[in-house]
Tab-separated table of C-alpha atoms in Angstrom:
chain	number	residue	atom	x	y	z
A	1	UNK	CA	0.000	0.000	0.000
A	2	UNK	CA	1.253	3.454	-0.871
A	3	UNK	CA	1.786	5.849	2.039
A	4	UNK	CA	1.700	9.549	1.216
A	5	UNK	CA	4.528	11.578	2.738
A	6	UNK	CA	2.861	14.889	3.668
A	7	UNK	CA	2.901	17.547	0.942
A	8	UNK	CA	6.163	16.440	-0.664
A	9	UNK	CA	4.437	14.330	-3.296
A	10	UNK	CA	1.871	17.028	-3.957
A	11	UNK	CA	4.748	19.330	-4.853
A	12	UNK	CA	6.381	16.660	-7.020
A	13	UNK	CA	3.212	16.089	-9.022
A	14	UNK	CA	2.477	19.814	-9.310
A	15	UNK	CA	5.807	20.354	-11.027
A	16	UNK	CA	4.785	17.865	-13.744
A	17	UNK	CA	1.358	19.213	-14.677
A	18	UNK	CA	-0.407	22.415	-15.703
A	19	UNK	CA	-3.548	21.684	-13.680
A	20	UNK	CA	-3.681	22.269	-9.943
A	21	UNK	CA	-3.027	19.572	-7.350
A	22	UNK	CA	-4.799	19.569	-3.983
A	23	UNK	CA	-4.235	17.643	-0.755
A	24	UNK	CA	-6.589	17.225	2.215
A	25	UNK	CA	-6.807	20.508	4.094
A	26	UNK	CA	-6.237	22.665	1.002
A	27	UNK	CA	-8.836	25.355	0.403
A	28	UNK	CA	-10.268	23.853	-2.799
A	29	UNK	CA	-9.807	20.156	-1.990
A	30	UNK	CA	-13.415	19.505	-0.899
A	31	UNK	CA	-14.901	21.256	-3.926
A	32	UNK	CA	-12.636	19.373	-6.310
A	33	UNK	CA	-13.459	15.917	-4.938
A	34	UNK	CA	-17.198	16.563	-4.442
A	35	UNK	CA	-19.590	14.090	-6.076
A	36	UNK	CA	-23.118	14.777	-7.330
A	37	UNK	CA	-24.302	12.223	-4.764
A	38	UNK	CA	-23.865	14.086	-1.475
A	39	UNK	CA	-23.964	10.800	0.442
A	40	UNK	CA	-20.622	9.899	-1.160
A	41	UNK	CA	-17.559	11.659	0.200
A	42	UNK	CA	-14.304	10.999	-1.626
A	43	UNK	CA	-11.085	11.235	0.402
A	44	UNK	CA	-8.171	10.668	-1.996
A	45	UNK	CA	-4.630	11.440	-0.861
A	46	UNK	CA	-4.322	13.863	-3.773
A	47	UNK	CA	-6.622	15.241	-6.450
A	48	UNK	CA	-5.417	16.652	-9.761
A	49	UNK	CA	-7.675	19.023	-11.675
A	50	UNK	CA	-6.358	18.058	-15.105
A	51	UNK	CA	-6.581	20.527	-17.975
A	52	UNK	CA	-5.386	18.341	-20.862
A	53	UNK	CA	-4.236	14.863	-21.870
A	54	UNK	CA	-0.605	15.709	-21.075
A	55	UNK	CA	-1.603	16.266	-17.460
A	56	UNK	CA	-3.266	12.864	-17.359
A	57	UNK	CA	-0.235	11.133	-18.909
A	58	UNK	CA	2.125	12.730	-16.403
A	59	UNK	CA	-0.156	11.945	-13.462
A	60	UNK	CA	-0.690	8.307	-14.405
A	61	UNK	CA	3.056	7.737	-14.878
A	62	UNK	CA	3.797	9.454	-11.591
A	63	UNK	CA	1.212	7.462	-9.628
A	64	UNK	CA	2.122	4.158	-11.285
A	65	UNK	CA	5.783	4.613	-10.370
A	66	UNK	CA	4.723	4.881	-6.726
A	67	UNK	CA	2.142	2.086	-6.785
A	68	UNK	CA	-0.551	4.626	-5.977
A	69	UNK	CA	-4.120	3.750	-6.966
A	70	UNK	CA	-5.751	5.973	-9.589
A	71	UNK	CA	-9.381	7.023	-9.925
A	72	UNK	CA	-11.237	9.380	-12.238
A	73	UNK	CA	-14.198	11.715	-11.860
A	74	UNK	CA	-15.858	14.234	-14.136
A	75	UNK	CA	-19.351	15.291	-13.019
A	76	UNK	CA	-19.572	12.831	-10.116
A	77	UNK	CA	-22.999	11.485	-11.123
A	78	UNK	CA	-21.834	7.875	-11.006
A	79	UNK	CA	-20.220	8.132	-7.572
A	80	UNK	CA	-22.021	5.332	-5.765
A	81	UNK	CA	-18.857	4.382	-3.851
A	82	UNK	CA	-16.471	6.655	-1.987
A	83	UNK	CA	-12.903	6.874	-3.299
A	84	UNK	CA	-10.510	6.428	-0.388
A	85	UNK	CA	-6.805	7.124	-0.823
A	86	UNK	CA	-4.698	7.275	-3.949
A	87	UNK	CA	-4.779	9.862	-6.709
A	88	UNK	CA	-8.086	11.170	-8.048
A	89	UNK	CA	-7.879	12.734	-11.507
A	90	UNK	CA	-10.682	15.239	-12.040
A	91	UNK	CA	-11.424	15.766	-15.733
A	92	UNK	CA	-14.144	18.415	-15.331
A	93	UNK	CA	-11.972	21.130	-16.948
A	94	UNK	CA	-11.258	19.068	-20.079
A	95	UNK	CA	-13.943	20.728	-22.184
A	96	UNK	CA	-12.844	20.200	-25.793
A	97	UNK	CA	-15.951	20.043	-28.000
A	98	UNK	CA	-16.357	20.066	-31.776
A	99	UNK	CA	-19.166	19.066	-34.135
A	100	UNK	CA	-18.700	17.862	-37.704
A	101	UNK	CA	-22.146	18.443	-39.240
A	102	UNK	CA	-21.267	16.787	-42.558
A	103	UNK	CA	-20.015	13.567	-40.969
A	104	UNK	CA	-22.596	13.872	-38.153
A	105	UNK	CA	-19.983	13.285	-35.484
A	106	UNK	CA	-18.815	14.932	-32.280
A	107	UNK	CA	-15.498	14.969	-30.432
A	108	UNK	CA	-15.590	15.749	-26.721
A	109	UNK	CA	-13.129	16.077	-23.889
A	110	UNK	CA	-13.594	14.032	-20.739
A	111	UNK	CA	-15.299	16.869	-18.841
A	112	UNK	CA	-18.051	17.636	-21.361
A	113	UNK	CA	-21.680	17.080	-20.343
A	114	UNK	CA	-24.434	15.949	-22.675
A	115	UNK	CA	-26.103	19.345	-22.334
A	116	UNK	CA	-23.060	20.940	-23.976
A	117	UNK	CA	-23.212	18.493	-26.877
A	118	UNK	CA	-26.907	19.104	-27.511
A	119	UNK	CA	-26.467	22.858	-27.525
A	120	UNK	CA	-23.542	22.621	-29.968
A	121	UNK	CA	-25.327	20.127	-32.234
A	122	UNK	CA	-28.758	21.820	-32.254
A	123	UNK	CA	-27.950	24.433	-34.940
A	124	UNK	CA	-27.264	21.539	-37.339
A	125	UNK	CA	-30.466	19.677	-36.431
A	126	UNK	CA	-28.482	16.935	-34.676
A	127	UNK	CA	-28.502	15.278	-31.258
A	128	UNK	CA	-26.521	12.685	-29.294
A	129	UNK	CA	-27.606	9.545	-27.455
A	130	UNK	CA	-27.902	10.929	-23.915
A	131	UNK	CA	-29.855	9.354	-21.077
A	132	UNK	CA	-32.660	10.650	-18.859
A	133	UNK	CA	-30.708	13.795	-17.942
A	134	UNK	CA	-28.270	15.826	-20.016
A	135	UNK	CA	-26.401	16.966	-16.895
A	136	UNK	CA	-24.194	13.858	-16.804
A	137	UNK	CA	-20.755	13.546	-18.359
A	138	UNK	CA	-20.630	12.102	-21.866
A	139	UNK	CA	-17.568	9.906	-21.369
A	140	UNK	CA	-18.384	8.176	-18.071
A	141	UNK	CA	-21.963	7.496	-19.165
A	142	UNK	CA	-20.815	6.002	-22.484
A	143	UNK	CA	-18.084	3.844	-20.935
A	144	UNK	CA	-20.868	2.131	-18.985
A	145	UNK	CA	-22.792	1.438	-22.191
A	146	UNK	CA	-25.241	4.293	-21.730
A	147	UNK	CA	-28.994	3.638	-22.051
A	148	UNK	CA	-30.206	6.547	-24.200
A	149	UNK	CA	-33.550	8.268	-23.959
A	150	UNK	CA	-34.174	6.971	-27.495
A	151	UNK	CA	-32.203	3.770	-27.036
A	152	UNK	CA	-34.990	1.538	-28.335
A	153	UNK	CA	-34.541	3.256	-31.705
A	154	UNK	CA	-30.744	3.689	-31.798
A	155	UNK	CA	-29.230	1.201	-29.339
A	156	UNK	CA	-26.695	1.860	-26.596
A	157	UNK	CA	-24.609	5.030	-26.676
A	158	UNK	CA	-21.441	2.923	-26.727
A	159	UNK	CA	-22.627	1.237	-29.947
A	160	UNK	CA	-21.941	4.500	-31.767
A	161	UNK	CA	-18.495	5.433	-30.446
A	162	UNK	CA	-15.931	5.925	-33.184
A	163	UNK	CA	-12.730	6.355	-31.153
A	164	UNK	CA	-11.316	6.882	-27.672
A	165	UNK	CA	-8.215	8.769	-26.611
A	166	UNK	CA	-7.042	6.630	-23.699
A	167	UNK	CA	-4.183	6.929	-21.221
A	168	UNK	CA	-3.443	3.341	-20.257
A	169	UNK	CA	-2.007	2.291	-16.861
A	170	UNK	CA	1.526	2.445	-18.296
A	171	UNK	CA	1.047	6.189	-18.891
A	172	UNK	CA	0.819	6.011	-22.696
A	173	UNK	CA	-1.771	8.048	-24.620
A	174	UNK	CA	-3.353	5.863	-27.288
A	175	UNK	CA	-6.010	6.433	-29.925
A	176	UNK	CA	-8.225	3.369	-29.726
A	177	UNK	CA	-10.711	2.522	-32.464
A	178	UNK	CA	-12.027	-0.507	-34.328
A	179	UNK	CA	-8.994	-0.561	-36.614
A	180	UNK	CA	-6.066	0.381	-34.371
A	181	UNK	CA	-6.951	-1.961	-31.491
A	182	UNK	CA	-10.291	-3.752	-31.971
A	183	UNK	CA	-9.949	-5.786	-28.771
A	184	UNK	CA	-9.347	-2.809	-26.477
A	185	UNK	CA	-11.992	-0.816	-28.344
A	186	UNK	CA	-14.525	-3.545	-27.559
A	187	UNK	CA	-13.484	-3.653	-23.899
A	188	UNK	CA	-13.964	0.106	-23.513
A	189	UNK	CA	-17.497	-0.051	-24.895
A	190	UNK	CA	-19.274	-1.009	-21.685
A	191	UNK	CA	-16.167	-1.891	-19.651
A	192	UNK	CA	-16.276	1.354	-17.664
A	193	UNK	CA	-12.950	2.741	-16.342
A	194	UNK	CA	-10.965	-0.446	-15.946
A	195	UNK	CA	-8.255	0.240	-18.513
A	196	UNK	CA	-7.150	3.808	-17.946
A	197	UNK	CA	-8.366	7.379	-18.353
A	198	UNK	CA	-10.345	8.366	-21.433
A	199	UNK	CA	-9.320	11.943	-22.194
A	200	UNK	CA	-11.471	12.411	-25.317
A	201	UNK	CA	-14.041	10.508	-27.331
A	202	UNK	CA	-15.540	10.657	-30.825
A	203	UNK	CA	-19.027	9.393	-31.635
A	204	UNK	CA	-21.896	9.597	-34.103
A	205	UNK	CA	-24.746	12.096	-33.937
A	206	UNK	CA	-28.308	11.661	-35.245
A	207	UNK	CA	-31.078	13.881	-36.628
A	208	UNK	CA	-33.028	15.504	-33.801
A	209	UNK	CA	-36.207	15.538	-35.896
A	210	UNK	CA	-39.615	16.102	-34.328
A	211	UNK	CA	-40.013	15.046	-30.710
A	212	UNK	CA	-43.365	14.287	-29.076
A	213	UNK	CA	-42.535	13.699	-25.441
A	214	UNK	CA	-43.065	14.517	-21.770
A	215	UNK	CA	-44.594	13.059	-18.637
A	216	UNK	CA	-48.011	12.138	-17.259
A	217	UNK	CA	-48.675	12.109	-13.515
A	218	UNK	CA	-51.381	9.977	-11.903
A	219	UNK	CA	-52.488	9.764	-8.263
A	220	UNK	CA	-50.574	6.957	-6.590
A	221	UNK	CA	-53.811	5.298	-5.498
A	222	UNK	CA	-54.308	4.256	-9.123
A	223	UNK	CA	-50.957	2.446	-9.235
A	224	UNK	CA	-52.450	-0.971	-9.999
A	225	UNK	CA	-54.516	0.339	-12.915
A	226	UNK	CA	-51.624	2.366	-14.313
A	227	UNK	CA	-49.133	-0.495	-14.048
A	228	UNK	CA	-51.585	-2.948	-15.594
A	229	UNK	CA	-52.248	-0.614	-18.503
A	230	UNK	CA	-48.510	0.006	-18.955
A	231	UNK	CA	-47.904	-3.737	-19.150
A	232	UNK	CA	-50.190	-4.279	-22.144
A	233	UNK	CA	-49.454	-0.943	-23.815
A	234	UNK	CA	-45.667	-1.223	-23.672
A	235	UNK	CA	-45.685	-4.583	-25.462
A	236	UNK	CA	-47.271	-2.965	-28.510
A	237	UNK	CA	-45.031	0.100	-28.698
A	238	UNK	CA	-42.843	0.416	-31.800
A	239	UNK	CA	-39.103	0.678	-31.204
A	240	UNK	CA	-39.158	4.371	-32.182
A	241	UNK	CA	-40.994	5.029	-28.904
A	242	UNK	CA	-39.401	4.891	-25.458
A	243	UNK	CA	-41.161	4.818	-22.103
A	244	UNK	CA	-40.621	4.355	-18.396
A	245	UNK	CA	-42.895	4.272	-15.368
A	246	UNK	CA	-41.949	5.455	-11.897
A	247	UNK	CA	-43.469	5.125	-8.444
A	248	UNK	CA	-42.605	8.465	-6.822
A	249	UNK	CA	-42.884	9.396	-3.155
A	250	UNK	CA	-41.856	13.027	-3.178
A	251	UNK	CA	-40.812	14.979	-0.087
A	252	UNK	CA	-42.597	18.095	1.132
A	253	UNK	CA	-39.853	20.458	-0.028
A	254	UNK	CA	-39.803	23.774	-1.874
A	255	UNK	CA	-37.783	22.203	-4.700
A	256	UNK	CA	-40.761	19.949	-5.543
A	257	UNK	CA	-43.614	21.451	-7.636
A	258	UNK	CA	-46.627	22.284	-5.491
A	259	UNK	CA	-48.977	19.689	-7.029
A	260	UNK	CA	-46.459	16.924	-6.221
A	261	UNK	CA	-45.176	18.081	-2.841
A	262	UNK	CA	-45.456	15.377	-0.207
A	263	UNK	CA	-47.451	13.069	-2.494
A	264	UNK	CA	-47.239	9.536	-3.831
A	265	UNK	CA	-47.731	9.558	-7.607
A	266	UNK	CA	-47.146	7.455	-10.694
A	267	UNK	CA	-45.058	9.135	-13.396
A	268	UNK	CA	-45.172	7.900	-16.982
A	269	UNK	CA	-42.325	9.184	-19.181
A	270	UNK	CA	-42.771	8.986	-22.942
A	271	UNK	CA	-40.615	9.935	-25.943
A	272	UNK	CA	-41.494	9.497	-29.612
A	273	UNK	CA	-39.296	10.719	-32.434
A	274	UNK	CA	-41.881	11.407	-35.106
A	275	UNK	CA	-44.923	13.534	-35.851
A	276	UNK	CA	-47.204	14.607	-33.021
A	277	UNK	CA	-50.392	13.030	-34.392
A	278	UNK	CA	-48.848	9.571	-34.481
A	279	UNK	CA	-47.297	10.111	-31.047
A	280	UNK	CA	-50.665	11.099	-29.582
A	281	UNK	CA	-52.272	8.022	-31.097
A	282	UNK	CA	-49.629	5.795	-29.536
A	283	UNK	CA	-49.998	7.452	-26.142
A	284	UNK	CA	-53.823	7.440	-26.064
A	285	UNK	CA	-54.234	4.152	-24.098
A	286	UNK	CA	-52.122	5.509	-21.234
A	287	UNK	CA	-53.929	8.837	-21.218
A	288	UNK	CA	-57.075	6.836	-20.486
A	289	UNK	CA	-55.513	4.365	-18.055
A	290	UNK	CA	-56.487	6.319	-14.910
A	291	UNK	CA	-57.460	9.852	-13.850
A	292	UNK	CA	-54.608	12.192	-14.789
A	293	UNK	CA	-53.157	14.779	-12.416
A	294	UNK	CA	-51.010	16.503	-15.028
A	295	UNK	CA	-50.461	15.654	-18.698
A	296	UNK	CA	-47.228	17.253	-19.886
A	297	UNK	CA	-46.759	15.292	-23.120
A	298	UNK	CA	-46.708	17.171	-26.419
A	299	UNK	CA	-44.373	18.503	-29.107
A	300	UNK	CA	-41.110	19.274	-27.318
A	301	UNK	CA	-38.084	21.260	-28.529
A	302	UNK	CA	-35.127	18.908	-28.269
A	303	UNK	CA	-33.164	21.208	-25.964
A	304	UNK	CA	-35.916	20.722	-23.344
A	305	UNK	CA	-35.559	16.923	-23.134
A	306	UNK	CA	-34.684	17.086	-19.425
A	307	UNK	CA	-38.344	17.898	-18.759
A	308	UNK	CA	-39.342	14.326	-19.655
A	309	UNK	CA	-37.829	12.599	-16.629
A	310	UNK	CA	-37.344	15.751	-14.533
A	311	UNK	CA	-34.314	14.276	-12.746
A	312	UNK	CA	-32.821	16.346	-9.875
A	313	UNK	CA	-30.876	19.376	-11.092
A	314	UNK	CA	-28.846	19.815	-7.919
A	315	UNK	CA	-26.695	17.406	-5.864
A	316	UNK	CA	-28.632	15.284	-3.371
A	317	UNK	CA	-27.644	12.546	-0.877
A	318	UNK	CA	-28.970	9.216	-2.157
A	319	UNK	CA	-28.481	5.457	-2.059
A	320	UNK	CA	-29.488	3.608	-5.221
A	321	UNK	CA	-29.507	0.256	-6.935
A	322	UNK	CA	-30.871	-1.563	-9.945
A	323	UNK	CA	-31.080	-4.741	-11.988
A	324	UNK	CA	-32.315	-5.942	-15.369
A	325	UNK	CA	-35.638	-7.758	-15.730
A	326	UNK	CA	-36.917	-10.403	-18.126
A	327	UNK	CA	-40.536	-9.338	-18.708
A	328	UNK	CA	-43.463	-7.619	-17.029
A	329	UNK	CA	-45.746	-10.529	-16.110
A	330	UNK	CA	-48.257	-11.167	-13.310
A	331	UNK	CA	-45.571	-12.047	-10.786
A	332	UNK	CA	-43.414	-9.010	-11.448
A	333	UNK	CA	-46.443	-6.718	-11.468
A	334	UNK	CA	-47.444	-7.904	-8.000
A	335	UNK	CA	-43.866	-7.709	-6.736
A	336	UNK	CA	-43.582	-4.087	-7.901
A	337	UNK	CA	-46.871	-3.130	-6.253
A	338	UNK	CA	-45.831	-4.714	-2.963
A	339	UNK	CA	-42.434	-3.079	-3.177
A	340	UNK	CA	-43.499	0.458	-4.120
A	341	UNK	CA	-47.305	0.593	-4.423
A	342	UNK	CA	-49.847	2.488	-2.279
A	343	UNK	CA	-49.409	0.232	0.766
A	344	UNK	CA	-45.604	0.182	0.725
A	345	UNK	CA	-43.709	1.667	3.665
A	346	UNK	CA	-40.295	1.326	1.999
A	347	UNK	CA	-38.284	4.590	2.209
A	348	UNK	CA	-37.862	4.865	-1.555
A	349	UNK	CA	-38.052	8.198	-3.338
A	350	UNK	CA	-38.266	6.450	-6.696
A	351	UNK	CA	-38.766	2.952	-8.053
A	352	UNK	CA	-38.886	2.821	-11.838
A	353	UNK	CA	-39.005	0.435	-14.751
A	354	UNK	CA	-37.634	1.494	-18.156
A	355	UNK	CA	-38.403	-0.287	-21.387
A	356	UNK	CA	-35.468	-2.001	-23.033
A	357	UNK	CA	-35.708	-4.025	-26.253
A	358	UNK	CA	-35.817	-2.682	-29.780
A	359	UNK	CA	-32.339	-1.653	-30.954
A	360	UNK	CA	-31.035	-2.247	-27.418
A	361	UNK	CA	-31.578	-5.968	-28.010
A	362	UNK	CA	-29.567	-6.110	-31.245
A	363	UNK	CA	-26.071	-7.634	-30.814
A	364	UNK	CA	-23.287	-5.285	-31.838
A	365	UNK	CA	-21.151	-6.390	-34.748
A	366	UNK	CA	-17.535	-5.293	-35.017
A	367	UNK	CA	-13.975	-6.188	-35.975
A	368	UNK	CA	-13.827	-8.850	-33.243
A	369	UNK	CA	-16.448	-11.506	-32.353
A	370	UNK	CA	-17.297	-9.858	-29.014
A	371	UNK	CA	-17.585	-6.246	-30.116
A	372	UNK	CA	-18.441	-4.777	-26.703
A	373	UNK	CA	-18.975	-5.565	-23.015
A	374	UNK	CA	-22.488	-4.190	-22.635
A	375	UNK	CA	-25.025	-6.189	-20.661
A	376	UNK	CA	-28.768	-5.806	-21.081
A	377	UNK	CA	-29.439	-6.879	-24.649
A	378	UNK	CA	-31.477	-9.776	-23.250
A	379	UNK	CA	-33.562	-7.584	-20.918
A	380	UNK	CA	-37.123	-6.358	-21.416
A	381	UNK	CA	-36.886	-3.821	-18.596
A	382	UNK	CA	-34.407	-2.019	-16.391
A	383	UNK	CA	-35.339	-1.482	-12.733
A	384	UNK	CA	-33.848	1.321	-10.670
A	385	UNK	CA	-34.598	2.453	-7.117
A	386	UNK	CA	-33.424	5.519	-5.199
A	387	UNK	CA	-33.750	6.510	-1.557
A	388	UNK	CA	-32.890	9.914	-0.082
A	389	UNK	CA	-30.319	9.647	2.710
A	390	UNK	CA	-32.191	12.094	4.945
A	391	UNK	CA	-31.072	11.898	8.600
A	392	UNK	CA	-34.328	10.400	9.866
A	393	UNK	CA	-34.345	7.498	7.360
A	394	UNK	CA	-30.713	7.163	6.224
A	395	UNK	CA	-30.256	4.015	8.316
A	396	UNK	CA	-33.223	2.366	6.549
A	397	UNK	CA	-32.550	3.188	2.912
A	398	UNK	CA	-29.665	0.789	2.076
A	399	UNK	CA	-31.636	-2.144	3.484
A	400	UNK	CA	-34.673	-1.089	1.444
A	401	UNK	CA	-32.628	-1.044	-1.770
A	402	UNK	CA	-31.182	-4.479	-0.947
A	403	UNK	CA	-34.684	-5.799	-0.203
A	404	UNK	CA	-35.949	-4.450	-3.523
A	405	UNK	CA	-33.183	-6.257	-5.389
A	406	UNK	CA	-33.916	-9.476	-3.522
A	407	UNK	CA	-37.661	-9.264	-4.166
A	408	UNK	CA	-37.175	-8.746	-7.904
A	409	UNK	CA	-34.318	-11.210	-8.370
A	410	UNK	CA	-36.653	-14.058	-9.456
A	411	UNK	CA	-37.783	-11.875	-12.369
A	412	UNK	CA	-34.293	-10.696	-13.320
A	413	UNK	CA	-31.936	-11.666	-16.104
A	414	UNK	CA	-29.105	-12.049	-13.588
A	415	UNK	CA	-27.465	-8.853	-14.812
A	416	UNK	CA	-27.581	-5.103	-14.327
A	417	UNK	CA	-26.907	-1.956	-16.295
A	418	UNK	CA	-23.446	-0.965	-15.068
A	419	UNK	CA	-24.299	2.738	-14.746
A	420	UNK	CA	-27.468	1.930	-12.799
A	421	UNK	CA	-26.071	-0.807	-10.572
A	422	UNK	CA	-25.706	1.445	-7.546
A	423	UNK	CA	-23.611	0.878	-4.443
A	424	UNK	CA	-20.768	-1.614	-4.929
A	425	UNK	CA	-19.715	-3.366	-1.741
A	426	UNK	CA	-16.949	-5.506	-3.265
A	427	UNK	CA	-15.052	-6.102	-6.540
A	428	UNK	CA	-16.928	-9.396	-6.841
A	429	UNK	CA	-20.257	-7.558	-6.672
A	430	UNK	CA	-19.023	-5.003	-9.187
A	431	UNK	CA	-18.060	-7.780	-11.577
A	432	UNK	CA	-21.561	-9.273	-11.405
A	433	UNK	CA	-22.871	-6.249	-13.309
A	434	UNK	CA	-21.414	-7.763	-16.499
A	435	UNK	CA	-22.510	-10.929	-18.332
A	436	UNK	CA	-20.253	-13.873	-17.517
A	437	UNK	CA	-18.467	-13.957	-20.889
A	438	UNK	CA	-17.793	-10.214	-20.782
A	439	UNK	CA	-16.645	-10.462	-17.165
A	440	UNK	CA	-14.054	-13.084	-18.131
A	441	UNK	CA	-12.749	-11.001	-21.031
A	442	UNK	CA	-12.540	-7.910	-18.820
A	443	UNK	CA	-10.726	-9.781	-16.068
A	444	UNK	CA	-8.206	-11.339	-18.459
A	445	UNK	CA	-7.545	-7.977	-20.126
A	446	UNK	CA	-7.228	-6.305	-16.735
A	447	UNK	CA	-4.468	-8.750	-15.794
A	448	UNK	CA	-2.639	-7.865	-18.998
A	449	UNK	CA	-3.184	-4.084	-19.129
A	450	UNK	CA	-3.417	-3.209	-15.420
A	451	UNK	CA	-1.698	-6.094	-13.606
A	452	UNK	CA	-1.077	-3.987	-10.482
A	453	UNK	CA	-4.785	-3.083	-10.404
A	454	UNK	CA	-4.033	0.645	-10.200
A	455	UNK	CA	-7.550	1.458	-11.423
A	456	UNK	CA	-9.344	-0.322	-8.599
A	457	UNK	CA	-11.960	2.186	-7.472
A	458	UNK	CA	-15.642	2.317	-8.398
A	459	UNK	CA	-16.722	-0.066	-11.158
A	460	UNK	CA	-13.422	-1.940	-11.059
A	461	UNK	CA	-13.015	-5.585	-11.958
A	462	UNK	CA	-10.276	-7.760	-10.468
A	463	UNK	CA	-7.441	-8.951	-12.732
A	464	UNK	CA	-7.642	-12.660	-13.574
A	465	UNK	CA	-5.247	-14.661	-11.392
A	466	UNK	CA	-2.016	-15.742	-13.067
A	467	UNK	CA	-2.036	-19.323	-14.293
A	468	UNK	CA	0.818	-21.301	-12.759
A	469	UNK	CA	2.106	-23.999	-15.141
A	470	UNK	CA	1.837	-27.552	-13.858
A	471	UNK	CA	5.048	-28.995	-12.488
């Protein structure tokens, strides 16, 4: 284990980089390590606010020479686990962004958020494959596969990556694409941050077109009727349409709209890329499923897509977890109602199911047989639960998330979406987020590319043990 010798090493690293280096006790240390999840408090020995790829190269070489663990953070949205010790490289200032409207591609630095991409692409009528909120970082989201808002039409975000700029654990900056290194390219698509620091990424953009989208709120007392209607309706939806359904128990806080404050509601989220008349026809069965509190679905300018899910805009303390599900049948419907329905006492702010399928179910083809490491192509639904770590219930929330996973396990595929897995209590648990074949490939590659397991924080997978030849 590496032991930091006061501020000497901070000074050493600072002399090698343009970005600023902070140690515990420094004025800007807490702000630099802060995660979007306020329940997660990182305490690295040092944090580097990198400004370019050269900084990352120098920092990785420096840390590797000392056997110091290395972690990475951009926006901090995926910070389910606290980073303790080692060197944290913050990429939030790496804001390179360019759009090629003729090729319909984008190149982004590691600190760029999806919101930035959409604003830059909008003048050309283009958009990227972001998730439920555009506040998250493009790179971290995509390394985990990325389930886009319109994923049923286009597939996973990682399916459409063209190239990565990657600093590997040996401190070498490499351009990784399907031609230069097809194996590593496949491992990065869904393999999260196991093989170094991605400093920039290039990917395809798509026509923004017309969007008919938004949310419908129902009184929570109608949960059974709404869920039952969603079950039949969702099976008939074309792949151009995406939908999710959430059980929401919202706190009585000023940040919550008045009509939702302190209430239990059902929230249907719908997105259709096409003309409004066809979208309205598709949505009609859910508009009649139960009395509607608020119907906010209609033609929507693409830059307002965050209104569909209405995810939190500001950091909050939460505990979360998820898994992938096979299909919405009688058993799962009852399990969801018991878990989060009107009679539930579980301290869950949100319990949601998102439709998978469509293009998300199509295997990716590439230069190697296993073209990515994404799990979820066999899932019909993704389940995700969140609990607020408020002082009065913080001791109950983790157990509630664990109980939710256990209750839904019989209906699961055995996998999870890496970005939505939640709190990781061990490397073995982290590894279970990937399908078995992908897990083996990741572990074997980890032993080859990061044998000292320098990148061992967060969604890290253990290197495969060395095979000792028989005597």
